[in-house]
CSV table of C-alpha atoms and ligand atoms in Angstrom, one decimal:
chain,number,residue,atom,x,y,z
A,1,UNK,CA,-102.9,-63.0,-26.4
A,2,UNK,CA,-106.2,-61.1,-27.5
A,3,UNK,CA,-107.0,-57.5,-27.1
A,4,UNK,CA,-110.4,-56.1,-26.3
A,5,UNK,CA,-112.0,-53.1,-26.4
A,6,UNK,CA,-115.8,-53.4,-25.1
A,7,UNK,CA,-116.6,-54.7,-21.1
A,8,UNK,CA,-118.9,-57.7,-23.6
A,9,UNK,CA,-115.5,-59.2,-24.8
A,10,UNK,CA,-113.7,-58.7,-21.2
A,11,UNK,CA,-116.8,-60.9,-19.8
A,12,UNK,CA,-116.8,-63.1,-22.4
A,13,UNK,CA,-113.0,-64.1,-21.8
A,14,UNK,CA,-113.6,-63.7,-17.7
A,15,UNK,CA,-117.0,-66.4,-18.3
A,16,UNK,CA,-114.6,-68.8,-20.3
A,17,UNK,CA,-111.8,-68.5,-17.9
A,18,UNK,CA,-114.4,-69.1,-15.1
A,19,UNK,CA,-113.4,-71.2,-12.0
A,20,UNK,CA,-109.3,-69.8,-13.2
A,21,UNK,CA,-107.2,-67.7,-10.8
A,22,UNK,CA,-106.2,-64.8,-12.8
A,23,UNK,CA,-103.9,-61.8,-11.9
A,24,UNK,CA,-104.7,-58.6,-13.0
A,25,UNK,CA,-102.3,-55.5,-13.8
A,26,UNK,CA,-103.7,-52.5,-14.2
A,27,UNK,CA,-101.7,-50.0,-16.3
A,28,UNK,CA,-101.8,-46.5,-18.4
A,29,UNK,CA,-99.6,-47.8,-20.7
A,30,UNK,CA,-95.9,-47.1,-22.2
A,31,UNK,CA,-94.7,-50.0,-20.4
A,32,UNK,CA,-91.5,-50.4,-18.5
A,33,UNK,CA,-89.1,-53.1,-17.2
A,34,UNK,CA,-91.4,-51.5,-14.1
A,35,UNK,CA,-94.6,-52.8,-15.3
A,36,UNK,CA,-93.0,-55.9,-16.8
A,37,UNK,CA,-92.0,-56.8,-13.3
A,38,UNK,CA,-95.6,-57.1,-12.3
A,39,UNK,CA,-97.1,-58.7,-15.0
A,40,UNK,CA,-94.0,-61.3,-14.6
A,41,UNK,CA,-95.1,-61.6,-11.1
A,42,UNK,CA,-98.7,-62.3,-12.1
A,43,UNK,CA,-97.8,-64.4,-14.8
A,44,UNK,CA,-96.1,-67.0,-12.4
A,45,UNK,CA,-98.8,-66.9,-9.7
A,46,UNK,CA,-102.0,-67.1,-11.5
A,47,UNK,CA,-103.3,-69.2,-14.6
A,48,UNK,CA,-104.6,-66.6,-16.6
A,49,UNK,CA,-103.0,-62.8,-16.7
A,50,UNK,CA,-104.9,-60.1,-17.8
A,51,UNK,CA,-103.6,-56.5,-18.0
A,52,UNK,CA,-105.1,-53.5,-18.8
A,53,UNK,CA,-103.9,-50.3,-20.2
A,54,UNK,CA,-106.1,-46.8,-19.8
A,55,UNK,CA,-105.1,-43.7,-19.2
A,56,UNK,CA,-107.4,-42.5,-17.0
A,57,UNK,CA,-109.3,-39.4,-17.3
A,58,UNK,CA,-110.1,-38.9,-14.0
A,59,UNK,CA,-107.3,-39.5,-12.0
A,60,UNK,CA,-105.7,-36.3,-13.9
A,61,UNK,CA,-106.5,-33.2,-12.4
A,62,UNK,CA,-104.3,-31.3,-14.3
A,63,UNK,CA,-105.4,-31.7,-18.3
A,64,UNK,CA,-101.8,-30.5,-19.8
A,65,UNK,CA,-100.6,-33.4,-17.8
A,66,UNK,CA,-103.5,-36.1,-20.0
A,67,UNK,CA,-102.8,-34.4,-23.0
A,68,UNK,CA,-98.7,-34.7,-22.7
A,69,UNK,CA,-98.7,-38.8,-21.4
A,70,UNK,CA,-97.0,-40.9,-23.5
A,71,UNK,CA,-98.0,-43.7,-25.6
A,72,UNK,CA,-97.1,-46.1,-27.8
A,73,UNK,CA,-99.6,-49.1,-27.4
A,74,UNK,CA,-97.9,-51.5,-30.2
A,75,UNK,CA,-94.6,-51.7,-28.4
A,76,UNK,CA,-96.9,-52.2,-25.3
A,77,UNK,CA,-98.5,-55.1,-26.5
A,78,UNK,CA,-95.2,-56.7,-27.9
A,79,UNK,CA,-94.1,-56.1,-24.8
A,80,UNK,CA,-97.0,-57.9,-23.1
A,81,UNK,CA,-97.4,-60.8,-25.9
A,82,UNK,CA,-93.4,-61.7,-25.3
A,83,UNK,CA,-94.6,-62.4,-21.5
A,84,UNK,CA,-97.5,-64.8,-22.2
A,85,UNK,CA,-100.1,-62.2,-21.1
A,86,UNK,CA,-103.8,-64.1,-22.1
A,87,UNK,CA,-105.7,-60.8,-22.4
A,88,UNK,CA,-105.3,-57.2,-23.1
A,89,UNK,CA,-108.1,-54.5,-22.2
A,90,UNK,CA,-107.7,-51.3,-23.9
A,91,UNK,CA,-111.2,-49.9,-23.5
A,92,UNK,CA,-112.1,-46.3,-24.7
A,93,UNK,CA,-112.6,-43.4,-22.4
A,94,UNK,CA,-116.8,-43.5,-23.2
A,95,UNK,CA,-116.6,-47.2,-22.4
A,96,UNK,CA,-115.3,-46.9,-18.9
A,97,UNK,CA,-117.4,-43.2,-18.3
A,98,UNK,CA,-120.4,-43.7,-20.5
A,99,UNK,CA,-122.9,-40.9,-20.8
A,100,UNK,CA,-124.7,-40.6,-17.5
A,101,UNK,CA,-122.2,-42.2,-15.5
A,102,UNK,CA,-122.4,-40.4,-12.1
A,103,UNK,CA,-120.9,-43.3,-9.1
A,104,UNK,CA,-117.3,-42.6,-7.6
A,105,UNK,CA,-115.8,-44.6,-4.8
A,106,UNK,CA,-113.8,-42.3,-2.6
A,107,UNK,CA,-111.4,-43.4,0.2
A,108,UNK,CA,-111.4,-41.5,3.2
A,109,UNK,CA,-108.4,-40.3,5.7
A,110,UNK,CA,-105.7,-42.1,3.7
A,111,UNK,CA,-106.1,-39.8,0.7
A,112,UNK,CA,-105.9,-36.4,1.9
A,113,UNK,CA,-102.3,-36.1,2.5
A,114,UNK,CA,-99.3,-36.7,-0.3
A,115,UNK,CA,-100.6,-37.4,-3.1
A,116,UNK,CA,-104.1,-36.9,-2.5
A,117,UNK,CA,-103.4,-32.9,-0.9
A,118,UNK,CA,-101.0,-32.3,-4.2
A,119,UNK,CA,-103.7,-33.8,-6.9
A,120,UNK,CA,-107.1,-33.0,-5.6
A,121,UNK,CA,-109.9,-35.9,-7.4
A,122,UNK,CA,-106.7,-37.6,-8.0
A,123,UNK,CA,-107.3,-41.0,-6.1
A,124,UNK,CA,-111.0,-41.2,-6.5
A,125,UNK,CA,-110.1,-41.4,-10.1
A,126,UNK,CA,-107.9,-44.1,-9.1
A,127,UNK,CA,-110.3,-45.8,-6.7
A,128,UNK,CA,-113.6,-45.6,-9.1
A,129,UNK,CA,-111.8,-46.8,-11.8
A,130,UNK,CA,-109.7,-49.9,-9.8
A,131,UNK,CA,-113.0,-50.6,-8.3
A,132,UNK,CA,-114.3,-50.8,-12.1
A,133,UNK,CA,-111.5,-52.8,-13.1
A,134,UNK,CA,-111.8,-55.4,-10.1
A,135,UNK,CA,-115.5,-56.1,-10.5
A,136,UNK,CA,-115.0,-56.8,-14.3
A,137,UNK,CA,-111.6,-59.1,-14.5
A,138,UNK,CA,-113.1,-60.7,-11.3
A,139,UNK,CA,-109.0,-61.1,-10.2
A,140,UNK,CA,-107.9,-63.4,-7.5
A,141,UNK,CA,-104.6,-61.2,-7.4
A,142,UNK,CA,-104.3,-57.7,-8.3
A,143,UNK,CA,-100.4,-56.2,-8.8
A,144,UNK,CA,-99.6,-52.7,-8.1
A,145,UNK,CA,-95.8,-51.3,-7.7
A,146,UNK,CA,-94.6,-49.5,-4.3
A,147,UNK,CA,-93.5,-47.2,-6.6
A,148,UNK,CA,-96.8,-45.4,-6.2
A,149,UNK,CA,-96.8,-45.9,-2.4
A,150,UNK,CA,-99.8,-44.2,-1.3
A,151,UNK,CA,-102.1,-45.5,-4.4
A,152,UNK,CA,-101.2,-48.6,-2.6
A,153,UNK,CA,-102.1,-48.1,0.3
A,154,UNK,CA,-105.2,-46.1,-0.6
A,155,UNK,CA,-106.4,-49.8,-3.0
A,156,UNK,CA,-105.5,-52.0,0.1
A,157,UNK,CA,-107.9,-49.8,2.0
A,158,UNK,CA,-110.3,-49.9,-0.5
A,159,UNK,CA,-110.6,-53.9,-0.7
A,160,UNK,CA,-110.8,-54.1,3.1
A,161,UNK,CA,-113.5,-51.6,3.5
A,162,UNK,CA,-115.7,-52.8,0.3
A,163,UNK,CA,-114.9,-56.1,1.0
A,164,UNK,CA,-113.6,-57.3,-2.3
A,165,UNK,CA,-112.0,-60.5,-3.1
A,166,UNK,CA,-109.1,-59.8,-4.5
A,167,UNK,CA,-105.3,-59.9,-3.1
A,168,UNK,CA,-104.0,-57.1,-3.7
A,169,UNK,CA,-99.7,-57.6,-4.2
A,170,UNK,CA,-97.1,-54.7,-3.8
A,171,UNK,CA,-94.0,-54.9,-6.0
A,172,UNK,CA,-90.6,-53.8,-5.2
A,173,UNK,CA,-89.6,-49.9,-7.3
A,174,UNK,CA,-87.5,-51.0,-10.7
A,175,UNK,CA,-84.9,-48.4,-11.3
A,176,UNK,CA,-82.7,-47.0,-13.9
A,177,UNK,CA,-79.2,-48.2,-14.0
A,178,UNK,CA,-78.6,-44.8,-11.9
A,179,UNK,CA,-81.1,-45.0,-9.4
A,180,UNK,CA,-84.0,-43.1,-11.2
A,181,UNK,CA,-86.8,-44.8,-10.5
A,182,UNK,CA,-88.7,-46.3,-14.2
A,183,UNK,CA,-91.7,-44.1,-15.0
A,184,UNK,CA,-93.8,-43.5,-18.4
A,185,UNK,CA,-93.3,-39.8,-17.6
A,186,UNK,CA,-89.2,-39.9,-17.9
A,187,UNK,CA,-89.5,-40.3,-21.7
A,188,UNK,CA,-90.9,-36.2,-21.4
A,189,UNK,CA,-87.8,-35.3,-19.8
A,190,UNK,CA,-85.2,-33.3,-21.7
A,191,UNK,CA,-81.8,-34.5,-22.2
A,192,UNK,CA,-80.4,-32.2,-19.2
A,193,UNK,CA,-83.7,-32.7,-16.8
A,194,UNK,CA,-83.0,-36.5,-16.9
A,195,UNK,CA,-79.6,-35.8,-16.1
A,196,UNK,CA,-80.6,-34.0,-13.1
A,197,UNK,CA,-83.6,-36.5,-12.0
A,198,UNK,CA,-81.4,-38.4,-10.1
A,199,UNK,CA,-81.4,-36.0,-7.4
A,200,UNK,CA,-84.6,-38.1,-5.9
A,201,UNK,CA,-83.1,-41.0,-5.2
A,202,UNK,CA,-79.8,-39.2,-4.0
A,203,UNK,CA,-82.2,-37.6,-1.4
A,204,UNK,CA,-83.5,-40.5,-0.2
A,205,UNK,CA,-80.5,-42.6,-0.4
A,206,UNK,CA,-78.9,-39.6,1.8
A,207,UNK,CA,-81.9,-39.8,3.9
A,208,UNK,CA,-81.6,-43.8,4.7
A,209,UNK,CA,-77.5,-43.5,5.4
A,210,UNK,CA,-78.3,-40.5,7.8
A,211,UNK,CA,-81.1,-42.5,9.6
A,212,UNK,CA,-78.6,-45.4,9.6
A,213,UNK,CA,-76.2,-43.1,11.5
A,214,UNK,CA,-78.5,-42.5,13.9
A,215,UNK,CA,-80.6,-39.0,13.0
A,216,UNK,CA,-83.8,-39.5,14.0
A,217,UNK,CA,-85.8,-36.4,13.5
A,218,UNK,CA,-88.0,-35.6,10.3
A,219,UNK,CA,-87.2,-32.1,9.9
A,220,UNK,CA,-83.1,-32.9,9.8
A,221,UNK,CA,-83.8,-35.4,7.7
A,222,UNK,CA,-86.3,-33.4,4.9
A,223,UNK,CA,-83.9,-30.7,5.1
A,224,UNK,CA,-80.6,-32.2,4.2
A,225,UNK,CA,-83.0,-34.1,1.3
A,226,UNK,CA,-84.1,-30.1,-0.3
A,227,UNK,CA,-80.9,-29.2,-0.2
A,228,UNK,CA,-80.1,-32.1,-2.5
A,229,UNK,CA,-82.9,-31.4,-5.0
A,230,UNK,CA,-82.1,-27.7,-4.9
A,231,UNK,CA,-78.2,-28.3,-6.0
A,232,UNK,CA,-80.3,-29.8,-9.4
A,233,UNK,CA,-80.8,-26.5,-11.1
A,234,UNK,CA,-83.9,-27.6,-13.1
A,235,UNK,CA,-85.6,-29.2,-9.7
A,236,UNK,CA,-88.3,-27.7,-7.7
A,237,UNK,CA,-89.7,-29.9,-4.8
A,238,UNK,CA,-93.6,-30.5,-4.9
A,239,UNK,CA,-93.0,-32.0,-1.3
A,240,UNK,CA,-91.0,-34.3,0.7
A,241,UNK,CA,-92.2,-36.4,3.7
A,242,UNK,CA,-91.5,-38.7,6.5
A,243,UNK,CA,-94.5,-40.6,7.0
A,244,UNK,CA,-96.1,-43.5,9.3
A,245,UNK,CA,-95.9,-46.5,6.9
A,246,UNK,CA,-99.7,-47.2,7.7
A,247,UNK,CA,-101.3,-44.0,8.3
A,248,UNK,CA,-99.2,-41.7,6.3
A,249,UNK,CA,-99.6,-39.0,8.9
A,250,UNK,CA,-96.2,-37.0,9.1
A,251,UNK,CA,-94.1,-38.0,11.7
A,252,UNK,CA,-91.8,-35.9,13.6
A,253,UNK,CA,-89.2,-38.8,14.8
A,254,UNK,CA,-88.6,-41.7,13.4
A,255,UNK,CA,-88.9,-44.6,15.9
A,256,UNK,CA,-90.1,-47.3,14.5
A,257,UNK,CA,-89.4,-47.1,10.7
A,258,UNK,CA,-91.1,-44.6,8.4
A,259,UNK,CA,-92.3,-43.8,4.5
A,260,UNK,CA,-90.1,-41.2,2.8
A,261,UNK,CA,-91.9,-40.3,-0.1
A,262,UNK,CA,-91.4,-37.1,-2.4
A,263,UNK,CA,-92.5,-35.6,-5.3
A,264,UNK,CA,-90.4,-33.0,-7.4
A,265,UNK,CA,-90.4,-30.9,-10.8
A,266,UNK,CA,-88.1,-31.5,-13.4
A,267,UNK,CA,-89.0,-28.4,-15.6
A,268,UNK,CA,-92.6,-29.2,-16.5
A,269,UNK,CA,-92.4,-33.0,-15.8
A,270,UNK,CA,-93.7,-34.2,-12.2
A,271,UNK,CA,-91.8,-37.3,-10.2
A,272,UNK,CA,-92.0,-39.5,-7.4
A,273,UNK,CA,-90.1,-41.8,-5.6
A,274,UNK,CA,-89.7,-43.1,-2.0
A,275,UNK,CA,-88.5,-45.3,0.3
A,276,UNK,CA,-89.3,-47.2,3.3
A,277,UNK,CA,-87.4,-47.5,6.1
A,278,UNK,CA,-87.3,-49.6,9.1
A,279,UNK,CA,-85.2,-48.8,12.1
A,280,UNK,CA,-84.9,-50.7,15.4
A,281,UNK,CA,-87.4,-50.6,17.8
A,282,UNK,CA,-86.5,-47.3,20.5
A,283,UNK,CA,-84.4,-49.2,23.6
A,284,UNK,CA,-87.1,-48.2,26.0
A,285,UNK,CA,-90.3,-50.3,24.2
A,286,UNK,CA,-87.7,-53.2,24.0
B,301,LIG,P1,-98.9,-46.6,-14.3
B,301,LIG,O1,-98.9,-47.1,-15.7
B,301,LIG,O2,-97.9,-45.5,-14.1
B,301,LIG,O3,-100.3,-46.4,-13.8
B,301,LIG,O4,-98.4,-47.8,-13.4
B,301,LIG,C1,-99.0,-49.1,-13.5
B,301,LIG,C2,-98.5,-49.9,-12.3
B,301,LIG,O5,-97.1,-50.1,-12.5
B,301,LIG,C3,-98.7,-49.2,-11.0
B,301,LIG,O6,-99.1,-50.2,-10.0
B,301,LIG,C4,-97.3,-48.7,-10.7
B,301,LIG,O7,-97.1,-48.5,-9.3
B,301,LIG,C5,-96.4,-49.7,-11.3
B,301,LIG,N1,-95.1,-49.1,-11.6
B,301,LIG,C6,-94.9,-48.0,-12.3
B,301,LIG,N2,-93.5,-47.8,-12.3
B,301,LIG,C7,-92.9,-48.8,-11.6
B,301,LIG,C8,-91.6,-49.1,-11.2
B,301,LIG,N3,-90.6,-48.3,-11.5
B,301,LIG,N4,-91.4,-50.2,-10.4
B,301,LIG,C9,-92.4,-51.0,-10.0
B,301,LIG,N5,-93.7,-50.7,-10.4
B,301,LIG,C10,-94.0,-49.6,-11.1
């Protein structure tokens, strides 16, 4: 496995590896079983794997939050050497934004709710520097986790509207023994906040069972999920929606399946989670 710093070394190994599918995972580092499970993924698909780990400036609107994210980029490149990746890219902040650097990509409707409306700049960080990523690994396959739903969304968008060659594959959430979804931010959670941060996937595990049972409307549904989180004394809710699965524009029913999606404080420390659901088709369409 090699690690490079400079885009001259990341072309280098893309020119060598020329006429190779390769898979790319894009990261920010402090890898997780979550991570691992798309670079596994990658690593079966393509020839060559690249990965690379930046924690991105500008997708952080809030600069306690850049300051506080974790890292530890030795065990992150163990990590990635035990799964046969071929190359590492670990480029410094003035490498990726150089003086003078003044082009974003921005994606339109699909990033003003959620995420987007709770983060402002947020995905445009994400988009510019995805965008940056795809036009230097040149990647047949690109892997990004449904864990971050909407960023998902927002990159498939992104490659259809610009055109770019590159699959872009969703992986399934990896969770915690009890349900917590696997995140770099759950190692800044104290002892009694990760005790508590279950209480997102009890919501939407709640949800799912109700919308088994039959309860179709959004507002039931959000409501018996608050009350949930707020039974976890250090929880606040950010939000919590039932969205179309394409659009992400809030639904009132749920008729044909939907995105449940939240986003809640533990103390200082910001999760996410969701689900997606698919439910019969209403009797009258059938
Ligand atoms: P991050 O390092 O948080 O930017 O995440 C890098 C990639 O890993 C993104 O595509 C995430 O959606 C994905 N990812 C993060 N956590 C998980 C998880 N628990 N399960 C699956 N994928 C994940």
């Amino acid at each position: 496995m090699i690690v490079v710093q400079t885009i001259e070394d990341l072309r280098k190994f893309r020119r060598e590896a020329a006429g190779k599918s390769l898979g790319l995972v894009p990261t920010m580092g402090f890898l997780h079983d979550g991570h691992i499970s798309l670079v596994k993924r990658a690593r079966a698909e393509n020839e060559k794997v690249g990965v690379s780990i930046f924690v991105n400036p500008a997708q952080f609107n809030d600069p306690t939050d850049l300051a506080a994210y974790p890292k530890d980029i030795e065990k992150d490149l163990a990590m990635l050497r035990a799964e046969g990746v071929d190359l590492v890219w670990t480029p410094a902040p003035e490498t990726v934004y150089p003086a003078g650097f003044q082009t974003h990509v921005a994606v339109g409707e699909i990033t003003r709710q959620l995420e987007g409306a709770a983060r402002p700049g947020h995905f445009q960080g994400v988009t510019t520097v995805v965008a940056k990523l795809f036009n230097l690994f040149q990647p047949q396959r690109a892997y990004f986790g449904q864990k971050d739903a909407q960023q998902l969304a927002v990159i498939r968008q992104m490659v259809l509207d610009l055109n770019i060659d590159t699959e872009v594959i969703g992986c399934p959430i990896v969770r915690e023994g009890d349900g917590l979804a696997m995140s770099s931010r759950n190692a800044l959670l104290s002892a009694e906040a990760r005790g508590q941060a279950t209480c997102l996937y009890q919501a939407l595990c709640a949800a799912r069972t109700a919308v088994d049972d039959g309860e179709r409307n959004a507002e039931v549904l959000k409501q018996m999920m608050r009350q949930i989180i707020d039974r976890a004394a250090l929880a606040k809710v950010d939000y919590i929606s039932i969205a179309d699965r394409r659009s992400l524009i809030e639904l009132q029913q749920i008729d044909a399946g939907a995105l449940i999606s939240l986003a809640v404080f533990l103390g200082e420390v910001r999760l996410i989670d969701n689900l997606v659901i698919e439910t019969e088709l209403p009797r009258e369409t059938l």
